[in-house]
Short mmCIF file of C-alpha atoms in Angstrom, two decimals:
data_model
loop_
_atom_site.label_atom_id
_atom_site.label_comp_id
_atom_site.label_asym_id
_atom_site.label_seq_id
_atom_site.Cartn_x
_atom_site.Cartn_y
_atom_site.Cartn_z
CA MET A 76 -32.33 24.49 38.31
CA THR A 77 -35.99 23.49 38.35
CA THR A 78 -37.15 20.02 39.17
CA THR A 79 -38.41 19.50 35.66
CA HIS A 80 -35.19 20.65 34.10
CA SER A 81 -32.88 18.72 36.39
CA VAL A 82 -34.72 15.46 36.17
CA ASP A 83 -35.41 15.70 32.46
CA SER A 84 -31.88 16.76 31.58
CA LEU A 85 -30.49 13.93 33.66
CA LEU A 86 -32.72 11.34 32.05
CA SER A 87 -32.08 12.81 28.64
CA ALA A 88 -28.37 12.44 29.16
CA LEU A 89 -28.90 8.81 30.07
CA ASN A 90 -31.00 8.10 27.02
CA PRO A 91 -29.43 4.93 25.58
CA ILE A 92 -30.49 5.91 22.08
CA PRO A 93 -30.33 9.70 21.77
CA VAL A 94 -32.97 11.16 19.53
CA ASP A 95 -30.48 12.41 16.99
CA ALA A 96 -28.83 9.00 16.92
CA ALA A 97 -31.98 7.12 15.98
CA THR A 98 -31.39 5.60 12.61
CA THR A 99 -33.27 7.12 9.72
CA ASP A 100 -32.13 4.82 6.91
CA LEU A 101 -33.48 1.33 6.54
CA ASP A 102 -30.77 -1.25 6.98
CA GLU A 103 -30.81 -4.81 5.70
CA ARG A 104 -32.85 -6.17 8.58
CA ALA A 105 -35.38 -3.37 8.23
CA ARG A 106 -35.76 -4.02 4.51
CA THR A 107 -36.19 -7.75 4.89
CA ASP A 108 -38.73 -7.18 7.66
CA LEU A 109 -40.57 -4.82 5.35
CA ALA A 110 -40.68 -7.43 2.62
CA ALA A 111 -41.90 -10.05 5.07
CA ILE A 112 -44.64 -7.79 6.37
CA LEU A 113 -45.84 -6.96 2.88
CA ALA A 114 -46.00 -10.67 2.15
CA SER A 115 -47.96 -11.41 5.28
CA ALA A 116 -51.66 -11.48 5.97
CA THR A 117 -53.54 -8.25 5.43
CA ALA A 118 -56.64 -9.30 7.29
CA ALA A 119 -57.22 -7.81 10.70
CA ASP A 120 -55.56 -10.48 12.77
CA PRO A 121 -54.57 -8.91 16.03
CA VAL A 122 -50.98 -9.67 16.87
CA VAL A 123 -51.33 -7.47 19.91
CA GLY A 124 -54.40 -8.24 21.93
CA PRO A 125 -56.53 -11.19 22.84
CA ARG A 126 -56.14 -14.36 20.83
CA ARG A 127 -59.00 -15.32 18.63
CA HIS A 128 -58.74 -18.99 19.36
CA GLY A 129 -57.80 -20.25 22.76
CA GLY A 130 -57.09 -23.67 21.34
CA THR A 131 -54.11 -22.52 19.35
CA SER A 132 -51.85 -21.90 22.28
CA GLY A 133 -50.28 -25.32 22.17
CA ARG A 134 -49.56 -24.98 18.53
CA ARG A 135 -48.07 -21.55 18.98
CA LEU A 136 -45.83 -22.85 21.71
CA THR A 137 -44.63 -25.58 19.46
CA LEU A 138 -44.03 -23.18 16.62
CA CYS A 139 -42.14 -20.92 18.97
CA ALA A 140 -40.01 -23.84 20.02
CA ALA A 141 -39.24 -24.64 16.42
CA ALA A 142 -38.39 -21.01 15.79
CA ALA A 143 -36.13 -21.01 18.80
CA VAL A 144 -34.22 -23.92 17.36
CA ALA A 145 -33.86 -22.11 14.08
CA VAL A 146 -32.55 -19.04 15.83
CA ALA A 147 -30.29 -21.02 18.09
CA LEU A 148 -28.78 -22.78 15.15
CA VAL A 149 -27.46 -19.66 13.71
CA ALA A 150 -24.24 -18.26 14.72
CA ALA A 151 -22.37 -19.51 11.74
CA VAL A 152 -25.21 -19.81 9.28
CA VAL A 153 -25.23 -16.18 8.27
CA VAL A 154 -24.75 -15.97 4.56
CA PRO A 155 -23.71 -12.72 2.95
CA ASN A 156 -26.35 -11.13 0.79
CA VAL A 157 -25.53 -11.11 -2.85
CA GLY A 158 -27.44 -8.11 -3.94
CA GLN A 159 -30.41 -5.85 -3.68
CA HIS A 160 -32.97 -4.53 -6.03
CA SER A 161 -35.24 -1.57 -5.53
CA GLY A 162 -34.29 -1.48 -1.88
CA VAL A 163 -35.55 -5.01 -1.24
CA ALA A 164 -33.20 -7.94 -0.68
CA TYR A 165 -33.09 -10.71 -3.21
CA ALA A 166 -34.12 -14.05 -1.91
CA ALA A 167 -32.75 -17.26 -3.32
CA THR A 168 -35.40 -19.93 -3.54
CA PRO A 169 -35.34 -23.66 -4.26
CA ARG A 170 -36.35 -25.00 -7.63
CA PRO A 171 -40.04 -25.76 -7.89
CA LEU A 172 -40.91 -29.44 -8.14
CA VAL A 173 -42.25 -30.77 -11.43
CA TYR A 174 -45.70 -32.31 -11.30
CA LEU A 175 -46.92 -34.66 -14.02
CA PRO A 176 -50.54 -35.52 -14.72
CA VAL A 177 -51.97 -38.44 -12.82
CA ALA A 178 -53.04 -41.19 -15.24
CA THR A 179 -56.29 -41.85 -13.48
CA ALA A 180 -58.16 -38.56 -13.69
CA LYS A 181 -59.71 -38.72 -10.24
CA ASP A 182 -60.53 -35.67 -8.18
CA ALA A 183 -58.51 -35.13 -5.04
CA PRO A 184 -61.04 -36.42 -2.49
CA THR A 185 -61.60 -39.57 -4.52
CA LEU A 186 -57.88 -40.20 -4.97
CA LEU A 187 -57.12 -39.56 -1.30
CA LYS A 188 -59.84 -41.93 -0.19
CA ALA A 189 -58.59 -44.54 -2.62
CA ILE A 190 -55.11 -44.32 -1.14
CA ALA A 191 -56.60 -44.42 2.34
CA GLY A 192 -58.43 -47.61 1.45
CA ARG A 193 -55.16 -49.28 0.50
CA VAL A 194 -53.29 -48.02 3.52
CA ALA A 195 -55.66 -48.61 6.41
CA ALA A 196 -54.94 -52.31 6.77
CA LEU A 197 -51.16 -52.16 6.32
CA PRO A 198 -49.13 -53.65 9.16
CA ASP A 199 -47.74 -51.29 11.76
CA ASP A 200 -44.49 -49.79 10.52
CA ILE A 201 -43.58 -47.20 13.12
CA GLY A 202 -41.59 -49.31 15.58
CA THR A 203 -41.65 -49.24 19.36
CA GLY A 204 -39.71 -47.36 21.97
CA ARG A 205 -39.65 -44.46 24.37
CA TYR A 206 -38.95 -41.71 21.88
CA ALA A 207 -40.84 -40.50 18.84
CA HIS A 208 -38.07 -39.84 16.35
CA VAL A 209 -38.82 -37.60 13.37
CA GLU A 210 -36.23 -36.69 10.77
CA THR A 211 -36.91 -33.80 8.43
CA LEU A 212 -35.19 -31.56 5.96
CA GLY A 213 -36.57 -28.06 5.77
CA TRP A 214 -36.06 -24.71 4.19
CA TYR A 215 -38.06 -21.57 4.76
CA LEU A 216 -37.74 -18.18 3.18
CA TRP A 217 -38.08 -16.52 6.55
CA THR A 218 -35.52 -18.60 8.37
CA THR A 219 -33.92 -16.31 10.88
CA VAL A 220 -30.29 -16.84 11.59
CA ASP A 221 -28.57 -14.87 14.29
CA GLY A 222 -31.07 -12.06 14.00
CA GLU A 223 -30.67 -11.91 10.24
CA ARG A 224 -32.69 -13.60 7.59
CA VAL A 225 -30.83 -15.82 5.22
CA THR A 226 -31.90 -14.52 1.85
CA SER A 227 -29.11 -15.24 -0.55
CA ALA A 228 -28.75 -18.98 -0.43
CA VAL A 229 -30.95 -21.99 -0.01
CA VAL A 230 -29.64 -23.61 3.14
CA PRO A 231 -31.85 -26.47 4.25
CA GLN A 232 -31.84 -27.53 7.86
CA HIS A 233 -31.56 -31.21 8.62
CA ARG A 234 -33.43 -31.92 11.80
CA HIS A 235 -33.66 -34.92 14.09
CA GLN A 236 -36.12 -34.76 16.92
CA TRP A 237 -36.60 -37.31 19.67
CA VAL A 238 -39.48 -36.66 22.04
CA ALA A 239 -40.71 -38.85 24.87
CA GLY A 240 -44.20 -38.83 26.26
CA ASP A 241 -43.15 -36.62 29.16
CA GLY A 242 -41.78 -33.96 26.82
CA SER A 243 -38.14 -34.82 27.41
CA GLY A 244 -35.91 -35.45 24.46
CA ARG A 245 -33.29 -34.15 22.14
CA THR A 246 -33.12 -32.09 18.97
CA VAL A 247 -30.18 -32.03 16.60
CA VAL A 248 -30.22 -29.53 13.77
CA THR A 249 -27.50 -29.21 11.17
CA ALA A 250 -27.06 -26.92 8.21
CA THR A 251 -24.29 -26.42 5.73
CA PRO A 252 -24.12 -22.98 4.18
CA PRO A 253 -22.26 -22.86 0.87
CA GLY A 254 -18.52 -22.68 1.37
CA ARG A 255 -18.78 -23.05 5.11
CA ARG A 256 -18.47 -25.78 7.67
CA THR A 257 -21.58 -27.56 8.82
CA VAL A 258 -23.26 -25.88 11.72
CA ARG A 259 -24.72 -28.18 14.34
CA GLU A 260 -26.97 -27.52 17.27
CA ASP A 261 -27.58 -30.32 19.74
CA ARG A 262 -30.07 -29.63 22.47
CA THR A 263 -31.37 -31.95 25.16
CA VAL A 264 -34.47 -30.98 27.06
CA ALA A 265 -35.82 -32.26 30.36
CA ALA A 266 -39.28 -33.60 31.03
CA ASP A 267 -42.05 -31.04 30.66
CA ALA A 268 -39.64 -28.65 28.99
CA SER A 269 -41.60 -28.86 25.77
CA SER A 270 -45.30 -29.23 25.26
CA LEU A 271 -46.64 -31.92 23.01
CA MET A 272 -49.47 -30.89 20.77
CA TRP A 273 -50.94 -34.35 21.15
CA PRO A 274 -49.86 -37.14 23.52
CA LEU A 275 -47.73 -39.69 21.70
CA ARG A 276 -49.72 -42.45 20.01
CA SER A 277 -52.95 -40.65 20.89
CA LEU A 278 -54.28 -39.83 17.44
CA SER A 279 -57.29 -41.89 16.48
CA SER A 280 -58.05 -43.81 13.30
CA ASP A 281 -61.70 -42.94 13.74
CA ASP A 282 -62.57 -40.08 11.40
CA ALA A 283 -64.74 -38.08 13.78
CA THR A 284 -62.36 -38.50 16.72
CA LEU A 285 -59.32 -37.60 14.63
CA ALA A 286 -61.06 -34.53 13.22
CA ARG A 287 -61.81 -33.40 16.76
CA GLN A 288 -58.22 -34.05 17.89
CA LEU A 289 -56.67 -32.23 14.96
CA GLY A 290 -59.20 -29.41 15.02
CA ALA A 291 -58.61 -28.64 18.70
CA GLY A 292 -55.42 -26.75 18.00
CA HIS A 293 -56.15 -25.99 14.38
CA PRO A 294 -59.63 -24.52 14.24
CA ALA A 295 -61.55 -24.79 11.00
CA SER A 296 -62.40 -21.11 11.29
CA ASN A 297 -58.81 -20.33 10.28
CA GLY A 298 -59.59 -21.60 6.79
CA PRO A 299 -59.04 -24.75 4.74
CA ALA A 300 -55.25 -24.51 4.92
CA GLU A 301 -55.50 -25.14 8.65
CA ARG A 302 -56.17 -28.80 7.84
CA TYR A 303 -52.85 -28.92 6.05
CA GLU A 304 -51.14 -27.38 9.06
CA ALA A 305 -52.73 -29.91 11.39
CA VAL A 306 -51.50 -32.85 9.36
CA LYS A 307 -48.01 -31.39 9.04
CA ASP A 308 -47.83 -30.69 12.76
CA ALA A 309 -48.85 -34.25 13.55
CA TYR A 310 -46.15 -35.66 11.28
CA LEU A 311 -43.61 -33.25 12.73
CA GLN A 312 -44.32 -34.52 16.21
CA MET A 313 -44.50 -38.28 15.91
CA PRO A 314 -44.66 -41.37 13.70
CA ILE A 315 -48.15 -41.96 12.37
CA PRO A 316 -49.33 -45.60 12.07
CA PRO A 317 -51.05 -46.75 8.86
CA ALA A 318 -54.61 -46.72 10.19
CA VAL A 319 -54.21 -43.14 11.39
CA ARG A 320 -52.51 -42.18 8.13
CA ALA A 321 -55.58 -43.44 6.33
CA ALA A 322 -57.84 -41.38 8.58
CA MET A 323 -55.67 -38.33 7.93
CA LEU A 324 -56.06 -38.83 4.19
CA ARG A 325 -59.83 -38.91 4.63
CA TYR A 326 -59.50 -35.77 6.79
CA LEU A 327 -57.58 -34.09 3.97
CA ALA A 328 -60.14 -35.28 1.44
CA ALA A 329 -62.69 -33.07 3.16
CA THR A 330 -60.58 -29.95 2.61
CA PRO A 331 -62.57 -27.45 0.54
CA GLY A 332 -60.76 -26.56 -2.68
CA ILE A 333 -58.19 -29.37 -2.58
CA ILE A 334 -56.94 -30.48 -6.01
CA VAL A 335 -54.57 -33.08 -7.43
CA THR A 336 -51.39 -31.35 -8.54
CA GLY A 337 -49.88 -34.48 -10.05
CA ASN A 338 -47.25 -37.14 -9.73
CA VAL A 339 -43.98 -35.81 -8.44
CA THR A 340 -40.51 -36.90 -7.42
CA ASP A 341 -39.90 -35.23 -4.08
CA ARG A 342 -36.70 -33.57 -2.89
CA ALA A 343 -35.49 -36.89 -1.46
CA GLY A 344 -36.03 -38.68 -4.77
CA ARG A 345 -39.19 -40.51 -3.74
CA ASP A 346 -42.34 -40.85 -5.82
CA GLY A 347 -45.45 -39.17 -4.52
CA VAL A 348 -48.65 -37.46 -5.46
CA GLY A 349 -49.16 -33.76 -4.81
CA PHE A 350 -52.40 -32.44 -3.39
CA SER A 351 -52.70 -28.68 -3.41
CA LEU A 352 -54.75 -25.90 -1.98
CA ASP A 353 -54.61 -22.32 -3.24
CA SER A 354 -55.11 -19.69 -0.60
CA ASP A 355 -54.23 -16.08 -0.02
CA TYR A 356 -55.14 -15.96 3.61
CA THR A 357 -51.55 -15.38 4.59
CA GLY A 358 -51.31 -12.30 2.40
CA LEU A 359 -50.04 -13.41 -0.98
CA PRO A 360 -51.64 -16.03 -3.21
CA THR A 361 -49.90 -19.22 -2.14
CA ARG A 362 -50.20 -22.82 -3.22
CA TYR A 363 -49.90 -25.25 -0.34
CA THR A 364 -48.99 -28.74 -1.48
CA LEU A 365 -48.77 -31.94 0.49
CA ILE A 366 -46.94 -34.82 -1.15
CA ILE A 367 -48.37 -38.20 -0.25
CA ASP A 368 -46.78 -41.59 -0.80
CA PRO A 369 -49.47 -43.43 -2.79
CA ASP A 370 -48.29 -46.80 -1.54
CA ASN A 371 -48.19 -46.30 2.21
CA GLY A 372 -50.16 -43.05 2.62
CA ALA A 373 -47.39 -41.27 4.49
CA LEU A 374 -46.77 -37.55 4.18
CA LEU A 375 -43.52 -37.20 2.25
CA GLY A 376 -43.33 -33.45 2.18
CA SER A 377 -45.00 -30.10 2.09
CA GLU A 378 -44.31 -27.22 -0.25
CA ASN A 379 -45.45 -23.61 -0.12
CA MET A 380 -45.21 -21.68 -3.36
CA LEU A 381 -46.17 -18.16 -4.36
CA THR A 382 -48.31 -18.38 -7.44
CA THR A 383 -49.32 -15.13 -9.08
CA THR A 384 -47.49 -12.33 -7.32
CA ALA A 385 -44.54 -12.03 -5.01
CA GLY A 386 -45.51 -8.63 -3.67
CA LYS A 387 -42.33 -6.81 -2.73
CA LEU A 388 -40.31 -9.96 -2.31
CA ASN A 389 -38.35 -9.78 -5.56
CA VAL A 390 -38.54 -13.49 -6.00
CA PRO A 391 -39.67 -15.02 -9.27
CA VAL A 392 -43.22 -16.24 -9.65
CA PRO A 393 -43.87 -19.04 -9.11
CA SER A 394 -41.45 -19.29 -6.25
CA VAL A 395 -41.08 -21.86 -3.51
CA ILE A 396 -41.02 -20.02 -0.20
CA GLY A 397 -40.74 -23.02 2.06
CA TYR A 398 -40.63 -26.78 2.14
CA THR A 399 -40.38 -29.63 4.60
CA VAL A 400 -39.26 -33.10 3.59
CA PHE A 401 -40.32 -35.83 6.00
CA LEU A 402 -37.45 -38.28 5.75
CA SER A 403 -38.27 -40.82 8.43
CA ALA A 404 -40.33 -41.37 11.55
CA THR A 405 -40.09 -44.26 13.99
CA TYR A 406 -40.29 -44.95 17.70
CA THR A 407 -36.98 -45.77 19.30
CA ASP A 408 -35.49 -46.26 22.75
CA MET A 409 -32.34 -44.29 22.03
CA ALA A 410 -32.25 -40.57 21.33
CA ASN A 411 -29.43 -40.78 18.84
CA MET B 209 -52.47 1.14 -10.03
CA THR B 210 -54.48 -1.30 -7.97
CA GLY B 211 -55.80 -0.76 -4.50
CA ASP B 212 -53.29 -3.26 -3.19
CA GLU B 213 -50.43 -1.28 -4.72
CA ASP B 214 -51.77 1.92 -3.22
CA ARG B 215 -51.97 0.24 0.12
CA GLU B 216 -48.42 -1.04 -0.15
CA GLN B 217 -47.10 2.36 -1.10
CA VAL B 218 -48.83 4.01 1.82
CA PHE B 219 -47.40 1.42 4.17
CA VAL B 220 -43.89 1.71 2.77
CA VAL B 221 -43.97 5.47 3.31
CA LEU B 222 -45.16 4.97 6.89
CA TYR B 223 -42.46 2.35 7.45
CA GLU B 224 -39.62 4.40 6.01
CA ARG B 225 -40.69 7.47 7.93
CA HIS B 226 -41.08 5.90 11.34
CA TYR B 227 -39.09 2.66 11.47
CA GLY B 228 -36.08 4.34 13.03
CA GLN B 229 -38.17 5.99 15.71
CA VAL B 230 -40.01 2.80 16.60
CA LEU B 231 -36.78 0.82 16.66
CA ALA B 232 -35.17 3.44 18.89
CA TYR B 233 -38.18 3.29 21.21
CA ALA B 234 -37.77 -0.46 21.50
CA ARG B 235 -33.99 -0.32 21.87
CA ARG B 236 -34.37 2.04 24.79
CA ARG B 237 -36.40 -0.58 26.60
CA VAL B 238 -35.12 -4.01 25.56
CA GLU B 239 -32.01 -5.56 24.15
CA GLU B 240 -31.13 -5.13 20.50
CA ALA B 241 -32.36 -8.46 19.13
CA ALA B 242 -35.68 -8.17 20.93
CA ALA B 243 -36.00 -4.56 19.83
CA ARG B 244 -35.75 -5.60 16.20
CA ASP B 245 -38.52 -8.12 16.72
CA VAL B 246 -40.67 -5.55 18.51
CA ALA B 247 -40.26 -3.11 15.63
CA ALA B 248 -41.19 -5.79 13.11
CA GLU B 249 -44.21 -6.88 15.13
CA THR B 250 -45.31 -3.29 15.55
CA PHE B 251 -45.26 -2.64 11.83
CA LEU B 252 -46.94 -5.95 11.14
CA VAL B 253 -49.85 -4.71 13.23
CA ALA B 254 -49.69 -1.42 11.36
CA TRP B 255 -49.86 -3.26 8.05
CA ARG B 256 -52.92 -5.13 9.17
CA ARG B 257 -54.55 -2.01 10.57
CA LEU B 258 -53.17 0.41 8.06
CA ASP B 259 -56.04 2.90 8.08
CA GLU B 260 -55.78 3.26 11.84
CA ALA B 261 -51.98 3.47 11.76
CA VAL B 262 -51.94 6.15 9.07
CA ALA B 263 -54.67 8.19 10.72
CA ARG B 264 -52.97 8.24 14.12
CA GLY B 265 -49.31 8.12 13.10
CA LEU B 266 -46.30 7.84 15.37
CA PRO B 267 -48.17 7.91 18.70
CA TRP B 268 -50.20 4.94 17.53
CA LEU B 269 -47.01 3.13 16.59
CA TYR B 270 -45.50 3.85 19.99
CA ARG B 271 -48.66 2.59 21.66
CA THR B 272 -48.56 -0.57 19.57
CA ALA B 273 -44.89 -1.08 20.36
CA GLN B 274 -45.69 -0.60 24.02
CA LEU B 275 -48.39 -3.28 23.86
CA THR B 276 -46.06 -5.55 21.94
CA LEU B 277 -43.43 -5.16 24.63
CA ALA B 278 -46.00 -5.85 27.33
CA ASN B 279 -47.22 -8.92 25.51
CA ARG B 280 -43.71 -10.22 25.09
CA ALA B 281 -42.95 -9.66 28.74
CA ARG B 282 -46.10 -11.44 29.74
CA THR B 283 -46.18 -14.33 27.36
CA GLU B 284 -42.50 -15.04 27.13
CA ARG B 285 -41.67 -14.32 30.75
CA ARG B 286 -39.28 -11.63 29.74
CA ALA B 287 -40.41 -9.10 32.27
CA ALA B 288 -37.21 -9.42 34.22
CA ARG B 289 -35.12 -8.98 31.12
CA THR B 290 -37.17 -5.99 30.03
CA VAL B 291 -36.76 -4.29 33.34
CA GLY B 292 -33.17 -5.40 33.41
CA ARG B 293 -32.54 -3.45 30.27
CA LEU B 294 -32.91 -0.28 32.27
CA ALA B 295 -30.20 -1.44 34.61
CA ALA B 296 -27.99 -2.50 31.74
CA LEU B 297 -27.95 0.84 30.02
CA PRO B 298 -24.61 2.16 28.83
CA ALA B 299 -22.17 2.97 31.56
CA GLU B 300 -21.38 6.30 29.96
CA PRO B 301 -24.07 8.73 28.90
CA HIS B 302 -24.14 9.80 25.29
CA VAL B 303 -24.48 13.45 26.19
CA ALA B 304 -22.16 15.23 28.53
CA ASP B 305 -24.22 16.94 31.19
CA PRO B 306 -22.83 18.30 34.44
CA ALA B 307 -25.90 17.08 36.28
CA VAL B 308 -25.06 13.51 35.44
CA THR B 309 -21.70 13.61 37.12
CA HIS B 310 -23.28 14.26 40.49
CA VAL B 311 -25.49 11.19 40.67
CA ASP B 312 -25.12 7.46 40.48
CA ARG B 313 -26.58 6.31 37.21
CA PRO B 314 -27.74 2.94 38.56
CA GLN B 315 -29.52 4.90 41.23
CA VAL B 316 -31.46 6.77 38.57
CA PHE B 317 -32.65 3.57 36.98
CA ASP B 318 -33.44 2.08 40.35
CA ALA B 319 -35.53 5.14 40.97
CA LEU B 320 -37.22 4.80 37.61
CA ARG B 321 -38.21 1.29 38.50
CA THR B 322 -39.94 2.52 41.64
CA LEU B 323 -42.34 4.58 39.55
CA PRO B 324 -45.71 3.20 38.53
CA ALA B 325 -45.34 1.78 35.03
CA ALA B 326 -47.62 4.34 33.41
CA ASP B 327 -45.84 7.21 35.15
CA ARG B 328 -42.44 5.91 34.08
CA GLU B 329 -43.60 5.40 30.53
CA LEU B 330 -45.01 8.92 30.39
CA LEU B 331 -41.79 10.42 31.66
CA LEU B 332 -39.66 8.45 29.22
CA LEU B 333 -41.94 9.28 26.30
CA VAL B 334 -41.55 12.95 27.09
CA VAL B 335 -37.83 12.87 27.75
CA TRP B 336 -36.51 10.08 25.53
CA GLU B 337 -39.03 10.15 22.67
CA GLN B 338 -39.49 13.92 23.10
CA LEU B 339 -43.25 13.80 22.77
CA ASP B 340 -45.33 16.69 24.05
CA VAL B 341 -47.47 15.91 27.06
CA ARG B 342 -50.72 15.64 25.14
CA THR B 343 -49.25 13.18 22.65
CA ALA B 344 -47.57 11.14 25.36
CA ALA B 345 -50.87 11.02 27.21
CA GLY B 346 -52.47 9.60 24.09
CA VAL B 347 -49.84 6.89 23.90
CA VAL B 348 -50.34 5.87 27.51
CA GLY B 349 -54.07 6.23 27.32
CA CYS B 350 -54.87 9.00 29.77
CA SER B 351 -55.98 12.59 29.56
CA ALA B 352 -53.48 15.40 29.17
CA GLY B 353 -54.45 16.67 32.61
CA ALA B 354 -53.83 13.31 34.21
CA ALA B 355 -50.54 13.09 32.36
CA GLU B 356 -49.43 16.44 33.80
CA VAL B 357 -50.20 15.21 37.29
CA ARG B 358 -48.38 11.93 36.72
CA LEU B 359 -45.36 13.65 35.25
CA HIS B 360 -45.16 16.05 38.15
CA ARG B 361 -45.37 13.15 40.58
CA ALA B 362 -42.76 11.14 38.70
CA ARG B 363 -40.31 14.02 38.55
CA ARG B 364 -40.78 14.78 42.23
CA ARG B 365 -40.10 11.18 43.15
CA LEU B 366 -36.99 11.08 41.07
CA ARG B 367 -35.77 14.34 42.48
CA GLY B 368 -36.31 12.93 45.95
CA VAL B 369 -33.99 10.09 45.18
CA LEU B 370 -31.40 12.16 43.41
CA HIS B 371 -31.17 14.68 46.23
CA GLN B 372 -30.63 12.12 48.94
CA PRO B 373 -27.10 11.85 50.28
CA PRO B 374 -25.27 8.97 48.60
CA ALA B 375 -24.66 7.14 51.88
CA ARG B 376 -28.31 7.05 52.71
CA ARG B 377 -29.30 6.06 49.21
CA ALA B 378 -26.85 3.23 49.29
CA HIS B 379 -28.19 1.74 52.49
CA PRO B 380 -30.66 -0.95 51.60
CA ASP B 381 -32.30 -1.07 55.01
CA LEU B 382 -33.27 2.55 55.18
CA PRO B 383 -36.87 3.37 54.39
CA PRO B 384 -37.60 5.47 51.36
CA SER B 385 -37.77 9.19 51.80
CA PRO B 386 -41.18 10.70 52.49
CA GLU B 387 -41.24 12.01 48.96
CA MET B 388 -40.81 8.52 47.62
CA THR B 389 -43.97 7.39 49.29
CA THR B 390 -46.25 10.07 47.94
#
């Protein structure tokens, strides 16, 4: 037996996935991945290779951490798929919100600045304490659960996050799939186990300083929607005091292409005003909407909705593909 | 039909044709859940660089999957798990082969780990993915001639391990055989 033959035949026999056993048909995961890819950005944005923006690493880490929570939640959140069409899984989506015209026909920058003017001098309403507590309700079309994507039911995740200045804290995520018990994940992390995008209470009410702070991890070169992401990330991390909320509204007012979508009752039953941005930089034409409380300037929620085409997703158009409802945010001494 | 629809159709054909092969490539190197993610990330790159992916086909996909794996190992500190996958391969081979019964399988994977990464990858591409040498060389990024030399060296090293008496192989304090150091 030659060296080549003996070594190769031995390794071949130990091949964990023999060539003839490699799957040739696309299974459910493969099809949902295909749909997700087709819905993603088409621009040359190297996933493999050097990052374009060094400043995004903190944000990516945070997003990864959030994704890890979503994955960890799983186990029991797998919902059976109800059907397929043309080889692509159906995806259940939440009802779109209804926006009504705003009585005062102001453009978005003007309206945002007007709200900011009312909010800036409000008394502090974010409490005191060791932990930044943020409570959200979220649903995302691409939520991954136990290696599978939940595509047949809208299963929002209720999330409580307590984070101290040293990165320690606790995250509790619950979800209740239809007909199943509530799934709960409770995770406590030690100091320095998670990276904060910004130190707690560090965001400035000065416009130029805030723009620099928010832009550090959310570079303007990524497009106007990056401003939306920056504001959402800030609200996801910590309570925002009124003066900083006002500065954030002025920051949003400078977003190219921002429009007033209208008055809306959000998914928690609260009144707000929607400010939207249409962009296709993630692949499909998508409307990004932030819902702002006109009385206190707080971010109530964010909605992402496909507008003109769903690509291969087999979801109706328009279709909500993700939302976050910001339920509460205060500082507290107890992580519970 | 619009250009976008053309582009989607081209990608879907590429995906349907090669998804299984790319997934198998990943599953041979990392655990199942990670392999699924690697396959998805590989085709996401292909979608964004469709012209390049279509022009260069499966070897390009393997190369992209390889880079994706390397990135994951680096950025997510999964190197140990990735390497560990080799040690965690099935206890029983899928194919009955008399040669297998005469060696310790963990020893084979230990030996594989002693190879330079590029040499190991070349050997596995040829044996597990059944690529010809020229194509495997393209995936790894070397010339066909260099690939031949590396393959010869890798096989000789492995043979050196496999032909050692079991007692000597099992002794952790013994130095490697002369062949292992070439």
